Short mmCIF file of C-alpha atoms in Angstrom, two decimals:
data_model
loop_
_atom_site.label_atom_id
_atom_site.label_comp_id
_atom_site.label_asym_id
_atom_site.label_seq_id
_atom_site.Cartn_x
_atom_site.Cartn_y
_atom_site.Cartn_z
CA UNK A 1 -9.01 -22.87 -0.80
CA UNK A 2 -12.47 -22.89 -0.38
CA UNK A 3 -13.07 -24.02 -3.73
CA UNK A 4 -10.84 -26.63 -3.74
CA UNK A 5 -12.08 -28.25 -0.73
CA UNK A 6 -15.40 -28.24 -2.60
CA UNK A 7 -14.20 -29.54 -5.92
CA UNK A 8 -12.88 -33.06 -3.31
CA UNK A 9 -16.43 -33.71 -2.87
CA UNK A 10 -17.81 -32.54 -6.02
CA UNK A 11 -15.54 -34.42 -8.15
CA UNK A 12 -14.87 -38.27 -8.24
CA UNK A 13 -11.05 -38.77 -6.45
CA UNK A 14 -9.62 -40.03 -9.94
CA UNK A 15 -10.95 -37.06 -12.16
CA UNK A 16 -9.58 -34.87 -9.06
CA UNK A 17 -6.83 -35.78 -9.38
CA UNK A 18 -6.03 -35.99 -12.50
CA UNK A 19 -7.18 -32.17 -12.89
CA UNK A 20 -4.64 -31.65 -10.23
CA UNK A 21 -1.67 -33.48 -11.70
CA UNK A 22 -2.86 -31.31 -15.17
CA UNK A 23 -3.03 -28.30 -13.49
CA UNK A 24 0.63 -28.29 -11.76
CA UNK A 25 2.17 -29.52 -14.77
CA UNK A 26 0.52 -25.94 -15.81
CA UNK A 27 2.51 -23.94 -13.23
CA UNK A 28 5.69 -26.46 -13.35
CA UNK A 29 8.29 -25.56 -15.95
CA UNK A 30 11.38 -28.19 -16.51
CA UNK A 31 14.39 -25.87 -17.48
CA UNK A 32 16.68 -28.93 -18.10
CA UNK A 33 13.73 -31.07 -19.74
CA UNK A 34 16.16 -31.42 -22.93
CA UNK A 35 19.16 -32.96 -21.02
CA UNK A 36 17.04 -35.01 -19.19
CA UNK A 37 15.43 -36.46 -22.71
CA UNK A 38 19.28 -37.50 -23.84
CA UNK A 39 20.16 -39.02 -20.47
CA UNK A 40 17.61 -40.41 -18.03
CA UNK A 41 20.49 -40.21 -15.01
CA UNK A 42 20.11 -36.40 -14.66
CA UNK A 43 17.52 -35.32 -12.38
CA UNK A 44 14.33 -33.86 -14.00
CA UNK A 45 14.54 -29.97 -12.39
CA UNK A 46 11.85 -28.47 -11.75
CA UNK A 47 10.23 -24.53 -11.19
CA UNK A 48 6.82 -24.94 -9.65
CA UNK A 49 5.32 -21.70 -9.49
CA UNK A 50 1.97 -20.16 -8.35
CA UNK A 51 0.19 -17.38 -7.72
CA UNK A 52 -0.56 -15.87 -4.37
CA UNK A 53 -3.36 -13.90 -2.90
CA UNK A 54 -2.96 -12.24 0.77
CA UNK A 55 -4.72 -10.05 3.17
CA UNK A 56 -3.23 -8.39 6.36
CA UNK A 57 -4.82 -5.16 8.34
CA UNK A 58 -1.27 -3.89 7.85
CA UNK A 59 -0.87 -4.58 4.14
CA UNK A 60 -4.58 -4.68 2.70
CA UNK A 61 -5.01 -6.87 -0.16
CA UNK A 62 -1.25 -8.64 -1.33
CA UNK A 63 -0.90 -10.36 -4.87
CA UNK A 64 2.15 -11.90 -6.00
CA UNK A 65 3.71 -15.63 -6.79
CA UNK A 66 5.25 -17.90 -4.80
CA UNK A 67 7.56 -20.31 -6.49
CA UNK A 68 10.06 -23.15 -5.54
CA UNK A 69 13.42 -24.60 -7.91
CA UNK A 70 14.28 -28.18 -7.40
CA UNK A 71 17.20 -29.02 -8.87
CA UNK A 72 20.61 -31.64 -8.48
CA UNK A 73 23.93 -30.57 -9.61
CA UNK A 74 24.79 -32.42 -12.97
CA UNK A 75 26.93 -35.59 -11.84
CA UNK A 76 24.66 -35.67 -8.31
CA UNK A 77 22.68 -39.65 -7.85
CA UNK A 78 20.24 -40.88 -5.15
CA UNK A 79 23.07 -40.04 -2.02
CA UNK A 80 22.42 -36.24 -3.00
CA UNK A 81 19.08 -34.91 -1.61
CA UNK A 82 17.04 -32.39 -3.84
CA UNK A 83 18.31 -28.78 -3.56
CA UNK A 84 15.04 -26.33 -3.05
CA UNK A 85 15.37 -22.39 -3.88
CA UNK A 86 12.14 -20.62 -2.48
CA UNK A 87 11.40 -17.84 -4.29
CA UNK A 88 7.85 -15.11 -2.68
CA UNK A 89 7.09 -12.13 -4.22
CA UNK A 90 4.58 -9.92 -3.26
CA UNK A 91 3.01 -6.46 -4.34
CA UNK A 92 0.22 -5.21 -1.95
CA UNK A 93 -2.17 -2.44 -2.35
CA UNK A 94 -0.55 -0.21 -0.24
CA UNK A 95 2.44 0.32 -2.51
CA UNK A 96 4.52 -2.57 -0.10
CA UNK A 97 6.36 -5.41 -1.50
CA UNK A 98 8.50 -8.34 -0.26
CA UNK A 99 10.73 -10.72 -2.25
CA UNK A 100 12.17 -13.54 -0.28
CA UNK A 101 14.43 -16.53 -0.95
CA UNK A 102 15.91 -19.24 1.69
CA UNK A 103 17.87 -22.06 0.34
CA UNK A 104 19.09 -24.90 0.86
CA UNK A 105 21.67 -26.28 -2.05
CA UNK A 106 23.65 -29.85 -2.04
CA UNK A 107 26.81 -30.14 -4.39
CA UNK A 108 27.65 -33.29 -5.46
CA UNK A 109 27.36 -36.00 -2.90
CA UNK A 110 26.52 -33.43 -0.52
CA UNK A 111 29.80 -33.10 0.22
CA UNK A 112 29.48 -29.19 0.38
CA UNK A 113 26.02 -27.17 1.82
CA UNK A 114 25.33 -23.99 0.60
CA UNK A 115 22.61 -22.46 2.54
CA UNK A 116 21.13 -19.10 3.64
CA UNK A 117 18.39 -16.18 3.01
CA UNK A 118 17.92 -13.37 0.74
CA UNK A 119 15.60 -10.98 1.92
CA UNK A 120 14.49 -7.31 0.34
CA UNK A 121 11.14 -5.72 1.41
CA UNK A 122 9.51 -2.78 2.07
CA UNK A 123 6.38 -4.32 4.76
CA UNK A 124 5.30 -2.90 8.07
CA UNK A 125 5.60 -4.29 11.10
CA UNK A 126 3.80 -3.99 14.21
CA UNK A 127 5.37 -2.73 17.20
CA UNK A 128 3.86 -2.74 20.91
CA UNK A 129 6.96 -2.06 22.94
CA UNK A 130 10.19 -4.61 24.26
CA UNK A 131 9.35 -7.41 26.67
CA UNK A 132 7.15 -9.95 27.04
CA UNK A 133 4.43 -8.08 29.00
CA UNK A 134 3.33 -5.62 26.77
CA UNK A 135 -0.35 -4.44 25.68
CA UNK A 136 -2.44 -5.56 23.00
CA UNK A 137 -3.73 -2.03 23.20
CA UNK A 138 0.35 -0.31 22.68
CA UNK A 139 -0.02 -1.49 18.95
CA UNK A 140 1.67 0.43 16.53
CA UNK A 141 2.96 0.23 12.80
CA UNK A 142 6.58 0.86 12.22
CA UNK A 143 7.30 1.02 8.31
CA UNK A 144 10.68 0.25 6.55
CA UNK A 145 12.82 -0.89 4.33
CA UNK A 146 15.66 -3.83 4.47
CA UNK A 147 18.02 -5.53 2.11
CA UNK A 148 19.10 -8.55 4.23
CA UNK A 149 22.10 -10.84 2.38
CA UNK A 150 23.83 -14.54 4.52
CA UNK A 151 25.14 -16.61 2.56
CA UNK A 152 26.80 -19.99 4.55
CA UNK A 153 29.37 -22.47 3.08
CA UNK A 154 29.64 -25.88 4.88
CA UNK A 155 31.79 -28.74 4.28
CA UNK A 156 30.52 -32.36 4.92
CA UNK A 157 33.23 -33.10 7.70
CA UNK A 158 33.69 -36.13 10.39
CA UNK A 159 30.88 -37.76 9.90
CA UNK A 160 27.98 -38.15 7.18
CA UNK A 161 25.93 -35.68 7.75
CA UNK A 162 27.86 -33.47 9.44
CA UNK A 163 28.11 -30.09 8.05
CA UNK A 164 30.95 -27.25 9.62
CA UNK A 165 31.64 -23.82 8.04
CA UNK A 166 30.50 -19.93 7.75
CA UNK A 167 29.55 -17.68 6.21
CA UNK A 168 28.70 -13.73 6.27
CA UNK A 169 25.25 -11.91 7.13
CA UNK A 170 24.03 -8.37 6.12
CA UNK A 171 21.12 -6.59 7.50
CA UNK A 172 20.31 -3.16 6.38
CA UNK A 173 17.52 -1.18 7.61
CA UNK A 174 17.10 2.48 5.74
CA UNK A 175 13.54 4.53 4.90
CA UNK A 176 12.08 4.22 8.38
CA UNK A 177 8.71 6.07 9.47
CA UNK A 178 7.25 5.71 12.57
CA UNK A 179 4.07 7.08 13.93
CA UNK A 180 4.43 10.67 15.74
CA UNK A 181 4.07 10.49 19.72
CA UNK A 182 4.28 6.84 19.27
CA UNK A 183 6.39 4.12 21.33
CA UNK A 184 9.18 4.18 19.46
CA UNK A 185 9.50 7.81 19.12
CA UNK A 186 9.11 7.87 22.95
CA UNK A 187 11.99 4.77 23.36
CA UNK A 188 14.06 5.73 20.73
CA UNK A 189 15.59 2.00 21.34
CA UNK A 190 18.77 1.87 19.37
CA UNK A 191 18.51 1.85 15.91
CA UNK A 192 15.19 2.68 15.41
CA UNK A 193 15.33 5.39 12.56
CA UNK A 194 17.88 3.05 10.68
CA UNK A 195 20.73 0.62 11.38
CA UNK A 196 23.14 -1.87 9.23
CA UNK A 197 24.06 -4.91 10.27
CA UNK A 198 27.71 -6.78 9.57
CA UNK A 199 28.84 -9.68 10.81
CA UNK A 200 31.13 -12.98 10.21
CA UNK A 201 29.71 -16.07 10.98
CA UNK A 202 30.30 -19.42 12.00
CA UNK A 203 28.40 -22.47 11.36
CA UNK A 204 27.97 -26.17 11.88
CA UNK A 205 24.73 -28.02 10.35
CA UNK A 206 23.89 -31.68 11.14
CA UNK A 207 21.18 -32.87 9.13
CA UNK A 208 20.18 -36.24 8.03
CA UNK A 209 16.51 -35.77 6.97
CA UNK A 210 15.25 -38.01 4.28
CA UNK A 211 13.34 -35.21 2.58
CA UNK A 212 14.26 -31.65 2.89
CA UNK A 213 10.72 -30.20 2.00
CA UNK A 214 8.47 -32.71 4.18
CA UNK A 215 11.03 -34.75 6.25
CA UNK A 216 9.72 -38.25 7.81
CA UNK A 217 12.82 -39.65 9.60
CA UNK A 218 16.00 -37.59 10.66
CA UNK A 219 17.58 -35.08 12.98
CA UNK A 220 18.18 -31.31 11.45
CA UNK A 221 20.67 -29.37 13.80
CA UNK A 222 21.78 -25.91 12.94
CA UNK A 223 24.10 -23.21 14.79
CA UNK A 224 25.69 -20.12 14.55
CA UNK A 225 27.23 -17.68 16.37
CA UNK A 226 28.10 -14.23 14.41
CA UNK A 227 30.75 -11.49 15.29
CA UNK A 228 28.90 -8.00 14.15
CA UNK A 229 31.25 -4.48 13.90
CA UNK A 230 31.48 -0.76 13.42
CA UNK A 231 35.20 -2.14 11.92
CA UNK A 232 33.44 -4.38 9.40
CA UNK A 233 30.84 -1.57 8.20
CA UNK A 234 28.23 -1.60 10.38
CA UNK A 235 26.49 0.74 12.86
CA UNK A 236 26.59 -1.63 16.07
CA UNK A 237 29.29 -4.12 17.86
CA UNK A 238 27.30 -7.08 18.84
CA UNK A 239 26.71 -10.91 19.03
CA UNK A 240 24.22 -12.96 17.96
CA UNK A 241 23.87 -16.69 17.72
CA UNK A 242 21.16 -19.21 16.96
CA UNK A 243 20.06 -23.05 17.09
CA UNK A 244 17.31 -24.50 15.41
CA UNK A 245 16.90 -28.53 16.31
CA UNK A 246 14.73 -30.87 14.50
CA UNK A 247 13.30 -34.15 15.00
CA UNK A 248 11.04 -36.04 12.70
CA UNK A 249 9.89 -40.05 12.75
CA UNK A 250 7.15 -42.40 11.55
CA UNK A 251 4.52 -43.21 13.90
CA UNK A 252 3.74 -46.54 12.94
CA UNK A 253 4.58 -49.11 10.14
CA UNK A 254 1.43 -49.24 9.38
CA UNK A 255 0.53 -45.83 8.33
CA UNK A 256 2.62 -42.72 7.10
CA UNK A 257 1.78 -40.71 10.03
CA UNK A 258 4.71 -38.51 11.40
CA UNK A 259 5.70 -36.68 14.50
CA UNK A 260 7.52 -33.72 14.13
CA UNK A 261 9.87 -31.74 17.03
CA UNK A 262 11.48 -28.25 17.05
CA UNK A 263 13.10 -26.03 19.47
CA UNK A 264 14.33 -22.74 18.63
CA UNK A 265 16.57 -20.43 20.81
CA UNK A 266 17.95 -17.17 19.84
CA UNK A 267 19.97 -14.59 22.05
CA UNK A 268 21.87 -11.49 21.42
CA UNK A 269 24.74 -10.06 23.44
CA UNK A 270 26.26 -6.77 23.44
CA UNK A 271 24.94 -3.26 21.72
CA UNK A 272 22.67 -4.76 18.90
CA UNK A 273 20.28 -2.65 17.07
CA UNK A 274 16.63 -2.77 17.39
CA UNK A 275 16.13 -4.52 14.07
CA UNK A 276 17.96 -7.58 15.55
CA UNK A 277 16.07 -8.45 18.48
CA UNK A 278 13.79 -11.17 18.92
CA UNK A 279 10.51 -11.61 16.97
CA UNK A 280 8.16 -13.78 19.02
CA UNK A 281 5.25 -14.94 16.54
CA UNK A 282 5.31 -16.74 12.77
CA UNK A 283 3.34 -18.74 10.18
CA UNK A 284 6.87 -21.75 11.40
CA UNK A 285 6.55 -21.35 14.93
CA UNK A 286 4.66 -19.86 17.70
CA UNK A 287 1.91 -19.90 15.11
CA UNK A 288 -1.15 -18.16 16.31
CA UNK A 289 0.73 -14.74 17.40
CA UNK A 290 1.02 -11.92 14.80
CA UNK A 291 5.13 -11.82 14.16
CA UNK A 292 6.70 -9.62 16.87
CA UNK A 293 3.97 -9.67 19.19
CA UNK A 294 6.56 -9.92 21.66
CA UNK A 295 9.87 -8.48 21.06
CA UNK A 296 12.80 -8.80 22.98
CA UNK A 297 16.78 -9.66 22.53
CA UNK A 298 16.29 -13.60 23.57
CA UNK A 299 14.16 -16.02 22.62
CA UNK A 300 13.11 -19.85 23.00
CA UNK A 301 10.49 -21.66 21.52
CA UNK A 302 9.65 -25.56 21.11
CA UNK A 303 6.69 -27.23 19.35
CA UNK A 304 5.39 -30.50 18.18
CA UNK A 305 2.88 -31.45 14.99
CA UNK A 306 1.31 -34.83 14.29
CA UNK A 307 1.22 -34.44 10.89
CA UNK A 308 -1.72 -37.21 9.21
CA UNK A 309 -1.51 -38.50 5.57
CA UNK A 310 -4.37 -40.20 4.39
CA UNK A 311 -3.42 -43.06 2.14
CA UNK A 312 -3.59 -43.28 -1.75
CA UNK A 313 -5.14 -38.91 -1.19
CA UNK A 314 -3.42 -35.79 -1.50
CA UNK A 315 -5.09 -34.55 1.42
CA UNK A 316 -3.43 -34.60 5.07
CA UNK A 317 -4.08 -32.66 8.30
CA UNK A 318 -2.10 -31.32 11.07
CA UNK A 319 -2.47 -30.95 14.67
CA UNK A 320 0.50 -28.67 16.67
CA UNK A 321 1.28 -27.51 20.05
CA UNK A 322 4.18 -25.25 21.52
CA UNK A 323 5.42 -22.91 23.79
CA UNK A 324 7.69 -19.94 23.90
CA UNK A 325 8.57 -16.58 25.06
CA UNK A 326 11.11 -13.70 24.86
CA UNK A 327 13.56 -12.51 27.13
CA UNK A 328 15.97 -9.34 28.14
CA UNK A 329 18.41 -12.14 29.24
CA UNK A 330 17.94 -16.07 29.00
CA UNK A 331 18.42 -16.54 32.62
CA UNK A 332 15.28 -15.15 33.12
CA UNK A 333 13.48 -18.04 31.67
CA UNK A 334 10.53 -19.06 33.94
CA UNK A 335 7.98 -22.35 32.94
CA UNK A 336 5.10 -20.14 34.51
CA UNK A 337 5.97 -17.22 32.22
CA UNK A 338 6.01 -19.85 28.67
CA UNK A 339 3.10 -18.26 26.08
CA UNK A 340 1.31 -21.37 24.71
CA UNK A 341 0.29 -21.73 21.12
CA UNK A 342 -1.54 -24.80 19.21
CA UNK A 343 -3.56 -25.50 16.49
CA UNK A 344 -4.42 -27.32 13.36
CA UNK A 345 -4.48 -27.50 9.24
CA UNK A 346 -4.79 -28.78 6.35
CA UNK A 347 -2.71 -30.15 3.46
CA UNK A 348 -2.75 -30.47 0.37
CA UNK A 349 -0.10 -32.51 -2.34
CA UNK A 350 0.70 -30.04 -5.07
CA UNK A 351 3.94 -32.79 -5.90
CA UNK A 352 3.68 -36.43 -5.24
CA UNK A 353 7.22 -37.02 -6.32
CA UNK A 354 8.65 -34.19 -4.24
CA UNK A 355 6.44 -34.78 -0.92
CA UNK A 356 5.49 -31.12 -1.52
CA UNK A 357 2.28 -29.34 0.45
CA UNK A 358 0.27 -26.65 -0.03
CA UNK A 359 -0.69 -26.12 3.94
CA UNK A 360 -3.42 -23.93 5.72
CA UNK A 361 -3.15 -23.50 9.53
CA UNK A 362 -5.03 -22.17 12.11
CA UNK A 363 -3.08 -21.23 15.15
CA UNK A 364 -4.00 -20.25 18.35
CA UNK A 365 -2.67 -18.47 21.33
CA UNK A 366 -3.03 -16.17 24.12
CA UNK A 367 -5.92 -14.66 23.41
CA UNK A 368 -5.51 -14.05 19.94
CA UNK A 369 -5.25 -16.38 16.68
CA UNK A 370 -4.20 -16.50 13.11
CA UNK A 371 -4.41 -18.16 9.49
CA UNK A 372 -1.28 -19.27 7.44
CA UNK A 373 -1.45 -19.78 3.78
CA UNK A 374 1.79 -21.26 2.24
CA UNK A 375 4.09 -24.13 0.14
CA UNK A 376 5.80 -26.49 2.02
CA UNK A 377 5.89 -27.24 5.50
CA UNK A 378 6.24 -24.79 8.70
CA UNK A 379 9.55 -26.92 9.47
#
């Protein structure tokens, strides 16, 4: 990063950027580039990959790619919004790895959603007890595996961007160590040396973004609610739902500025595993706190980011603020009790036609801070 922040002075804009439209073409591969060439209606798809360098205390030094698949269903015109496959893979010097995909796919004139996460990984995670009071100085690494599979259909329904289906979600958590005299051996919280997770979900999605990557107008509004049994395979009877909602608009005519809203709120009910409980802390919100600094079965979370976009540059820059905590039980919610987090970053346009960033971030919180390095926007 360092060096391209240097080659933007070094360099006159044009040449810049004319090395950086050469280089992505490098790392961007067209796999229908033939079809397109007989029929200029189909959309140009497109793998943009990269590779990725990392460092965690946990980890040590990570190397890997991080690539993203663009693509329209043959048949699918301006009314269908780019689909976007994710694709992270990661190897790290301690033997670890993590291969992650979350997508978001539009049939033909959107009138179906197919949407969901893929997750296999074998990464540690730090642990320093359940509730939102616990001590910096409680931390502890809890190594495992998971295989984590939920896949959601939704048909458009009612109105235009309405979304309403479901889907199925499994979480399986096998290979666990955890450190001897420890926390968790001490807890034993359910679930700890292993669990698997089952459940049938059901979904409604409202989303009228004009972008899905790097949205500038539009709501995004997102819930389920999953039914998790013993009877369906799994180890634990439980419930969990979620709601992510979205907000995104122009600032001004006069620039292309945006202002960007989330709020988050998770809860479980019932005899959930430890694996499914709240994670307080992320590189997409509550930036700034190490991932399950705070752990606990509810959680609620809201931030806001001015996001700035210099004119005629690839360059942009961020500024965020939020707030959020984690809870035994949502009625325990307290303002006085809300963890703060805020911050700021930089962007850069690895795709002018797709609105696509490469973003840093430094984030902030309560007494303690961190530095995000990834593709595409936090939300």
């Amino acid at each position: 990063m360092l060096l391209l922040v240097l080659a933007v002075y070094l360099i006159p804009y044009p040449a810049f950027s004319q090395n950086i439209d050469a280089l992505q073409e490098f790392f961007t591969f067209y796999p229908n580039r033939k079809s397109v060439a007989l029929d200029s209606s189909i959309y140009p798809s497109k793998f943009i990959a990269a590779p990725v360098i990392s460092y965690s205390p946990e980890t040590n030094f990570a190397f890997g790619i991080g690539a993203k698949y663009l693509f329209k269903f043959a048949g699918s015109g301006e009314e269908t919004r780019v689909s976007n496959m994710p694709i992270t893979f990661q190897y790290t010097l301690n033997n670890q790895y993590f291969l992650y995909s979350g997508f978001e796919i539009f049939t033909n004139q959107e009138k179906w959603v197919i949407e969901g996460n893929i997750l296999l990984q074998n990464y540690p995670r730090l642990y320093y007890g359940t509730g939102n009071r616990t001590e910096e100085s409680a931390e502890e690494v809890y190594e495992y595996n998971q295989l984590l599979i939920e896949p959601i259909f939704l048909k458009q329904m009612f109105l235009e961007h309405l979304f309403i289906g479901g889907g199925f979600r499994f979480n399986h958590i096998y290979n666990t160590e955890i450190e001897e005299d420890g926390l968790l051996a001490i807890n034993r919280p359910d679930g700890f040396e292993g669990s698997t997770s089952v459940g049938a979900e059901v979904a409604a999605l409202y989303d009228s973004r004009d972008i899905i990557l790097n949205a500038s107008t539009g709501w995004y509004l997102e819930f389920t609610h999953g039914k998790y049994g013993e009877v369906l395979g799994g180890t634990n009877n439980f419930n969990l739902t979620r709601m992510d909602l979205r907000h995104f608009l122009r600032v001004s005519k006069n620039n292309e500025d945006v202002l960007a809203f989330q709020f988050v709120g998770r809860a479980v009910r019932g005899k959930s595993p430890f694996s499914e409980f709240s994670l307080l802390g992320s590189s997409e919100i509550m930036r700034g706190y190490r991932e399950g600094r705070f752990l606990d079965r509810d959680f609620l979370a809201t931030q806001v980011e001015y996001r700035k976009n210099f004119k005629n540059s690839r360059i942009g820059a961020v500024a965020f603020l939020g707030t959020g905590d984690v809870y035994n039980n949502i009625d325990e919610f307290q303002f006085s009790g809300l963890k703060p987090n805020y911050g700021v970053g930089v962007r850069f346009k690895i795709d002018k036609e797709e609105n696509l960033n490469l973003r840093l971030d430094f984030g902030f919180g309560r007494g303690t801070n961190e530095i995000y390095l990834s593709i595409a926007e936090a939300f």
